[in-house]
Short mmCIF file of C-alpha atoms in Angstrom, two decimals:
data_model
loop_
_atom_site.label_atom_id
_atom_site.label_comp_id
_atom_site.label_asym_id
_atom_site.label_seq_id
_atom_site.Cartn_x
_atom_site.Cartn_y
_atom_site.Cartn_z
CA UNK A 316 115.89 4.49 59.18
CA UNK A 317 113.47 1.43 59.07
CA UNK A 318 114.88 -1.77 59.29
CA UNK A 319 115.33 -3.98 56.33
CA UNK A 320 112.79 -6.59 55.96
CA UNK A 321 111.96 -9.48 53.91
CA UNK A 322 108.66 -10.89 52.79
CA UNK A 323 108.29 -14.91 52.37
CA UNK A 324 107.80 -15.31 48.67
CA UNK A 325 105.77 -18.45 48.87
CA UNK A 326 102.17 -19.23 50.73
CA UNK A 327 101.81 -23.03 51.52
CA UNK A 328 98.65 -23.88 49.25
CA UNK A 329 96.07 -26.60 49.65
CA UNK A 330 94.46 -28.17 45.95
CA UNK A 331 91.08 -25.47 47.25
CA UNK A 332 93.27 -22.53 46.91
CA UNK A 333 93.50 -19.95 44.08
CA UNK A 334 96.31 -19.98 41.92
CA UNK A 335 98.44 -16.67 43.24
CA UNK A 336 97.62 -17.05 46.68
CA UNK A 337 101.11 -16.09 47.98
CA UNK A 338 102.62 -13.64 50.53
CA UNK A 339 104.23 -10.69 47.84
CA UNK A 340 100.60 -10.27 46.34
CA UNK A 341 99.47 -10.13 50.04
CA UNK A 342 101.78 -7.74 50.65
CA UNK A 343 101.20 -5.40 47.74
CA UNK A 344 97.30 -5.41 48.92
CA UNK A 345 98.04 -4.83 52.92
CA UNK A 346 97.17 -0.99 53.56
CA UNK A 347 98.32 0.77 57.12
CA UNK A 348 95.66 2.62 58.62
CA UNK A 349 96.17 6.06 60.19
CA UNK A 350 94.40 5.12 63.83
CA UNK A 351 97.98 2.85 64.04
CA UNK A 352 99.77 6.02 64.35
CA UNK A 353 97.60 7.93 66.08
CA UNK A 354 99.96 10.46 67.24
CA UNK A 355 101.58 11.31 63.46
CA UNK A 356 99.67 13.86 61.32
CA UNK A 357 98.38 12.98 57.77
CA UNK A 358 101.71 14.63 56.69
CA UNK A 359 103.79 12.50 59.11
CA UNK A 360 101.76 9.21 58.35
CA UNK A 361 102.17 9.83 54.56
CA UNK A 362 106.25 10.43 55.00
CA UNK A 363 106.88 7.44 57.13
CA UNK A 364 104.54 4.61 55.24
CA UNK A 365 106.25 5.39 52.22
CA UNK A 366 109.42 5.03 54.16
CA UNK A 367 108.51 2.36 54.95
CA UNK A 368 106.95 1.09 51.31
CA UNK A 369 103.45 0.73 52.30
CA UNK A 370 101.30 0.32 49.49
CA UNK A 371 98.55 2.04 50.84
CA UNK A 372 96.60 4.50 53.44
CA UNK A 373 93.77 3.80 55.14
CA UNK A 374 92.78 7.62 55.90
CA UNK A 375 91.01 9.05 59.22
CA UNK A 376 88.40 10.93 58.56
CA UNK A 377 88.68 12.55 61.55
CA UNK A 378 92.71 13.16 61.36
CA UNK A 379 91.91 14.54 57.44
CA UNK A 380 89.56 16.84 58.45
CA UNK A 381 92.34 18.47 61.70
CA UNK A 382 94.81 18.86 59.10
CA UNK A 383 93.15 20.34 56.47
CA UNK A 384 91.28 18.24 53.94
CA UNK A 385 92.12 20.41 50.74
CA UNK A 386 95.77 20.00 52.14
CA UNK A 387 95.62 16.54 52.55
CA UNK A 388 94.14 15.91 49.44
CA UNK A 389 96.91 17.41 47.69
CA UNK A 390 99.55 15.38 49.96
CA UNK A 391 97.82 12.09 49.07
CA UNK A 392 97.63 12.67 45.13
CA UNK A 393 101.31 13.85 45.39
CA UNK A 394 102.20 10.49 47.66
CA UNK A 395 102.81 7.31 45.88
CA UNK A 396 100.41 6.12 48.53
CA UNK A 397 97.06 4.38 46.97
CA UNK A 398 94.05 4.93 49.08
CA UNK A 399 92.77 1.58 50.94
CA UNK A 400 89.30 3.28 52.55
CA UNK A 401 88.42 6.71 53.72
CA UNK A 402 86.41 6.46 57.53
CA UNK A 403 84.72 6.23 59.65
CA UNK A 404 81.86 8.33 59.24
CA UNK A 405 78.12 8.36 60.69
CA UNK A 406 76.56 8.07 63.54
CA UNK A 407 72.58 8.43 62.33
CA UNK A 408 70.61 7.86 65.67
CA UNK A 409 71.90 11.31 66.82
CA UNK A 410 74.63 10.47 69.24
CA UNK A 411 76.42 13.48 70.91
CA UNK A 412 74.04 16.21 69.55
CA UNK A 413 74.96 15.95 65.86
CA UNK A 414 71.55 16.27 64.16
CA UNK A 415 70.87 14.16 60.59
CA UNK A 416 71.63 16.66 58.53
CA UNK A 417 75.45 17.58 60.14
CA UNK A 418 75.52 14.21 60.31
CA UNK A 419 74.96 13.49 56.35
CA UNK A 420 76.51 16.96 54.96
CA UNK A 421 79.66 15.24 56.75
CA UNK A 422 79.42 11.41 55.66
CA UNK A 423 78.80 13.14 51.74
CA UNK A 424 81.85 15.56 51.74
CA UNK A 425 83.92 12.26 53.25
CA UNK A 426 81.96 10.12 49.80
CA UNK A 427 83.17 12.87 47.52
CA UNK A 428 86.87 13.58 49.34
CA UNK A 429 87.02 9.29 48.67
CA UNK A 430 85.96 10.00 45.02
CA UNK A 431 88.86 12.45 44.63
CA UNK A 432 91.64 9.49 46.68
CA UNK A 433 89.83 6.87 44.23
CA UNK A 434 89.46 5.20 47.83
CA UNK A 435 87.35 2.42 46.72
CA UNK A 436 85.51 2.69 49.76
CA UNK A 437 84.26 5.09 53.14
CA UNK A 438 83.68 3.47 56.32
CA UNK A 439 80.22 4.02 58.03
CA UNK A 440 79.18 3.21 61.29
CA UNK A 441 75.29 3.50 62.23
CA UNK A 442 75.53 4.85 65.62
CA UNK A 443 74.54 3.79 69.24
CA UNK A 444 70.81 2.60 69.54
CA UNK A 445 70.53 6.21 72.02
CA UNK A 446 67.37 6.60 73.04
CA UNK A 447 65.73 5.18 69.84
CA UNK A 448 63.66 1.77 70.25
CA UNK A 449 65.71 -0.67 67.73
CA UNK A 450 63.62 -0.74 65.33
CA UNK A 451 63.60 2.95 64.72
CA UNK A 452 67.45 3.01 65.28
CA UNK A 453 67.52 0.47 61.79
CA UNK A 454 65.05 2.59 60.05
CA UNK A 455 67.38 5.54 60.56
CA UNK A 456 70.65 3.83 59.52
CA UNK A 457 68.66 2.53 56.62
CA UNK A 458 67.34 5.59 55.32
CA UNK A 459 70.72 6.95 55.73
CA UNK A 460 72.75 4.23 54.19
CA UNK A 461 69.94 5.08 51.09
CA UNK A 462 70.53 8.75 50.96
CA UNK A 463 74.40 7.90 50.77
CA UNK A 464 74.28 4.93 48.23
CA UNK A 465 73.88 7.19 45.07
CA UNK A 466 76.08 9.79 45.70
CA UNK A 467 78.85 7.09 46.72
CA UNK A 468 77.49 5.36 43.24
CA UNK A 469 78.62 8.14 40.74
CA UNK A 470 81.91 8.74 42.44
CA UNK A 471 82.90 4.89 42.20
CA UNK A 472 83.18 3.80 45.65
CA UNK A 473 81.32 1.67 48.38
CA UNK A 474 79.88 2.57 51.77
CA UNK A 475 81.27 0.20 54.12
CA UNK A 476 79.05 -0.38 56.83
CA UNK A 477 81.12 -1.63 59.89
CA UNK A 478 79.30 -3.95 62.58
CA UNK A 479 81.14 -3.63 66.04
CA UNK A 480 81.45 -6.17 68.69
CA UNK A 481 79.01 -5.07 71.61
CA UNK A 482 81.34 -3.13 73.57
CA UNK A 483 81.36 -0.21 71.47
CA UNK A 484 77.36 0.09 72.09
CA UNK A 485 77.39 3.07 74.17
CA UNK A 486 79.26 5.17 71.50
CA UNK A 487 79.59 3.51 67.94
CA UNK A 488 77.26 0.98 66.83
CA UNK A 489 73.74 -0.86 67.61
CA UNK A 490 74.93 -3.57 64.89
CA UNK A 491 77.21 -6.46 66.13
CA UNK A 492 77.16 -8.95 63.97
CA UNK A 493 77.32 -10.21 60.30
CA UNK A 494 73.69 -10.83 60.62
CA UNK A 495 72.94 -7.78 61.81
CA UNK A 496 75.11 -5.62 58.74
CA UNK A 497 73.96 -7.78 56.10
CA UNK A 498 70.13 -7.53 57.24
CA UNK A 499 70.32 -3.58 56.83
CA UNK A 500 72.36 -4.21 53.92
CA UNK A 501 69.77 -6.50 52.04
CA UNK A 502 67.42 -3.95 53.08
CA UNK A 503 68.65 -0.87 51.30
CA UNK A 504 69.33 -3.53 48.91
CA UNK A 505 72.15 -0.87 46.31
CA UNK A 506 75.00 -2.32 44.71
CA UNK A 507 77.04 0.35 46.01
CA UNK A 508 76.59 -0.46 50.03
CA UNK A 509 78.68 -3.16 51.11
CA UNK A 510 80.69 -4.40 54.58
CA UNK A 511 83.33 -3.51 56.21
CA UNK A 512 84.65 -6.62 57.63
CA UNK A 513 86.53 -6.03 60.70
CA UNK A 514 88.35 -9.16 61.55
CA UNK A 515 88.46 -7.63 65.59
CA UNK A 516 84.71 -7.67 65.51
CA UNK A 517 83.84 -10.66 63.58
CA UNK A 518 86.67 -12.92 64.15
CA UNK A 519 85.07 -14.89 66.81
CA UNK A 520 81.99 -15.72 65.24
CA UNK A 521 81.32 -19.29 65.01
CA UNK A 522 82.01 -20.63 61.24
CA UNK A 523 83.16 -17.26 60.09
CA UNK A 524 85.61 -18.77 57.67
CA UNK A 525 82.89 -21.07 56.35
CA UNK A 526 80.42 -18.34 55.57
CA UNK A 527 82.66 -15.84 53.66
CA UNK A 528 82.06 -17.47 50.55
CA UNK A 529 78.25 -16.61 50.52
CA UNK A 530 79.27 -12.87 51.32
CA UNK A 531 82.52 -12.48 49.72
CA UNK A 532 80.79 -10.15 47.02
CA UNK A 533 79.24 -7.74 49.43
CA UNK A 534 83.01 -7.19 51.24
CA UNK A 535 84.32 -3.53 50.45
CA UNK A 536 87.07 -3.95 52.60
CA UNK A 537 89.01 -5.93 55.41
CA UNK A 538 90.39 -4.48 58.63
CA UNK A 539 92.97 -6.54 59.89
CA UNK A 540 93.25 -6.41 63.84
CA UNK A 541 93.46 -9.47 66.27
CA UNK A 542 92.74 -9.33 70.21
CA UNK A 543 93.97 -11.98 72.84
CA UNK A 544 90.08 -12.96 74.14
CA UNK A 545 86.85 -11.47 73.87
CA UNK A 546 86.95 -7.82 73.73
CA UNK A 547 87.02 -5.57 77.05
CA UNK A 548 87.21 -2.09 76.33
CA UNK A 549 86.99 -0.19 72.92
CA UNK A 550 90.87 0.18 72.67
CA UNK A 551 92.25 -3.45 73.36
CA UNK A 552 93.09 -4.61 69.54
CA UNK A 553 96.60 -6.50 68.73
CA UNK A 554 98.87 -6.18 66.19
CA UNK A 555 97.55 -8.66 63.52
CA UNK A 556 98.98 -11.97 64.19
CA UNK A 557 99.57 -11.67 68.13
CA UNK A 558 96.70 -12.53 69.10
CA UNK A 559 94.20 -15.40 69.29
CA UNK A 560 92.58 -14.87 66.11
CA UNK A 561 91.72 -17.16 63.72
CA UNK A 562 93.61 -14.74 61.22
CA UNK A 563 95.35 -17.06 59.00
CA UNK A 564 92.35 -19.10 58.29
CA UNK A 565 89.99 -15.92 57.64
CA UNK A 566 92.85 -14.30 55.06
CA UNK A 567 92.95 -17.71 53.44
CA UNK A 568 89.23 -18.23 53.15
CA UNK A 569 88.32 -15.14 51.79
CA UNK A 570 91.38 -15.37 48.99
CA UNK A 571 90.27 -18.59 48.46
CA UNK A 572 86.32 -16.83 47.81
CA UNK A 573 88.29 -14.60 44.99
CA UNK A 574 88.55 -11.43 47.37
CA UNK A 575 90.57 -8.79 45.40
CA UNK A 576 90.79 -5.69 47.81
CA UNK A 577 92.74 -4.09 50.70
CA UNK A 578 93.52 -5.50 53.88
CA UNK A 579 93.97 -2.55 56.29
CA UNK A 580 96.48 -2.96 59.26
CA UNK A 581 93.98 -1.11 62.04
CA UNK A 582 95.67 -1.43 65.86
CA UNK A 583 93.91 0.64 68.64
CA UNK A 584 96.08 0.03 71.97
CA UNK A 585 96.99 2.41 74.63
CA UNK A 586 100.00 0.94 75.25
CA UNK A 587 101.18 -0.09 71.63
CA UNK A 588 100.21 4.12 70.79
CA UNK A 589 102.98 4.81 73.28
CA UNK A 590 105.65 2.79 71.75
CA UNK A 591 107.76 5.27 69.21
CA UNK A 592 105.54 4.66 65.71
CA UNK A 593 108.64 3.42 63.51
CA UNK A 594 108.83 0.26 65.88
CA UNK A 595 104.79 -0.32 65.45
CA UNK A 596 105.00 0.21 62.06
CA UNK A 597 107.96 -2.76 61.81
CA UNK A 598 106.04 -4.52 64.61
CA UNK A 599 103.01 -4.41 62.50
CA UNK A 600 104.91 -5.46 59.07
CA UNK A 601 106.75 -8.73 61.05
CA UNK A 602 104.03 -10.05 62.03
CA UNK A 603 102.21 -9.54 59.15
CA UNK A 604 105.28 -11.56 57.12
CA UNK A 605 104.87 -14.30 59.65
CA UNK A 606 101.04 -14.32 59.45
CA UNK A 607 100.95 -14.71 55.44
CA UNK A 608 103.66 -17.23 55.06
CA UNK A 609 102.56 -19.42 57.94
CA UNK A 610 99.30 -19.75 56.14
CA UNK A 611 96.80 -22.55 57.76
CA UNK A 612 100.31 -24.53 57.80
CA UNK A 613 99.01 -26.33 60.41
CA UNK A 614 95.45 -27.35 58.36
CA UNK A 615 96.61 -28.79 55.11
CA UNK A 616 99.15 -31.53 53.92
CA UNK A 617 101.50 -31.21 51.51
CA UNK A 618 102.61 -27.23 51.95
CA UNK A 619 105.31 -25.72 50.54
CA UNK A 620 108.61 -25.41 52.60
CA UNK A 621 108.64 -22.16 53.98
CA UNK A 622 111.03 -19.47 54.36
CA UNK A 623 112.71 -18.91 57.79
CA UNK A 624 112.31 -15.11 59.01
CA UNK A 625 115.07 -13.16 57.89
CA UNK A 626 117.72 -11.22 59.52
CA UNK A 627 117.53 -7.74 59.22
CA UNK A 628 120.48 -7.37 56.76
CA UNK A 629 117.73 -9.07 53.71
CA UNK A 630 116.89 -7.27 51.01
CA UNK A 631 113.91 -4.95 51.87
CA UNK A 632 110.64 -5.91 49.97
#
């Protein structure tokens, strides 16, 4: 059985911050998503995060699609489980054979599975560059992100387009920075295509927190990871919190911006995938208690008293 754990009730504040900025409407908006548990099915993952009183699922596309999607479906509008973000899909410059149209017929079925989750959003990455000069590579993604924007439109959700720091070039993504996903977004310029911000691949940007007032509108979704330097290989994200992440100030500046959706829990890590997934999942929800009520504590004067970590005999929250 999982461990009883409490959430800090109060955030420290600064006279800049909104109103209800504290750690139990954090909590109620932090989703777990399914890469975490990589070796659980959807039925597993569904079981133990409501075990565990996760509020929501961010679903793998890919493990949806091995189980069953029709199945899965059903298991998710059973589940008490809200739906954080459906992904990823993509891939338009033609990586690994997949030709446009598998590639679309695929990213459309995931828009209209999300419609069906009321998943406010689908993850989409572009692709590598390939063989494609980069200019081609953008008009691809663009036309693409196009093509997708209505359909996602009359089912009520976003495409998330997800830049990726540069080491996942070879196999995910020719766009690496904010600049980079907001130029193609301005350029298919539709309400309905927006950014995934990964806090793994955009977390070291200089004056990140500064800027995420000007794009705070255009974020569909948040995926919470943290990594101890620059990134080395495509699998080397920390539990949120663990690492050297400017993750407190990032959560705090984009609640402060008036950002209302998900944060998704999203670890990748060889060696965390091997521990047994009901100690990740606890790992995972510690630190996140320690991230949200140690909030910029550090960066403001005047902060509430905070709550020590409980023992594992609290209430669970």
């Amino acid at each position: 059985m999982p461990a009883k754990v409490e959430l800090p009730q109060n955030l420290p504040v600064s006279e800049s911050a909104v109103q209800n900025l504290d750690a139990s409407a954090l909590h109620h908006r932090v989703a777990m998503n399914e890469l975490t548990t990589i070796r659980w099915s959807v039925a597993e993952d569904i079981e133990a995060y409501q075990l565990w009183n996760i509020p929501a699922i961010g679903v793998s596309w890919r493990k949806l699609l091995e189980f069953g999607v029709q199945k899965g479906v059903r298991m998710l509008r059973q589940s008490d489980l809200s739906v954080s973000n459906v992904g990823w899909v993509g891939g338009f410059t033609g990586h690994n054979g997949f030709g446009h149209s598998e590639v679309m017929l695929d990213a459309k079925r995931a828009v209209r599975v999300a419609g069906q989750l009321r998943s406010p959003a689908v993850t989409v990455l572009t692709g590598p560059q390939n063989r494609h000069i980069n200019s081609h590579a953008r008009r691809l993604a663009v036309s693409a992100l196009c093509e997708l924007a209505d359909l996602a439109a009359s089912y009520n959700v976003s495409i998330a387009l997800q830049p990726m720091h540069q080491v996942y070039q070879q196999n995910w993504s020719f766009i690496h920075s904010l600049d980079d996903a907001l130029e193609l977004i301005e350029r298919v310029n539709h309400p309905a295509v927006k950014l995934a911000f990964g806090t793994y691949h955009l977390g070291g940007e200089e004056d990140v927190c500064s800027r995420i007032r000007s794009i705070v509108d255009k974020i569909a979704v948040v995926h919470l990871s943290d990594c101890y330097g620059s990134p080395q290989h495509e699998n080397d994200r920390e539990v949120p919190g663990e690492g050297h992440l400017p993750l407190r100030e990032i959560v705090y500046a984009l609640e402060s911006a008036g950002y209302d959706g998900w944060y998704e829990t999203e670890v990748w890590s060889p060696d965390l995938w091997k521990m047994d997934h009901h100690d990740l999942i606890e790992r995972c929800l510690r630190s996140q208690a320690a991230l949200f009520s140690n909030e910029l504590k550090t960066s403001f004067t005047g902060l509430n008293t905070l709550s020590e970590f409980p023992d594992e005999d609290s209430s669970t929250y």
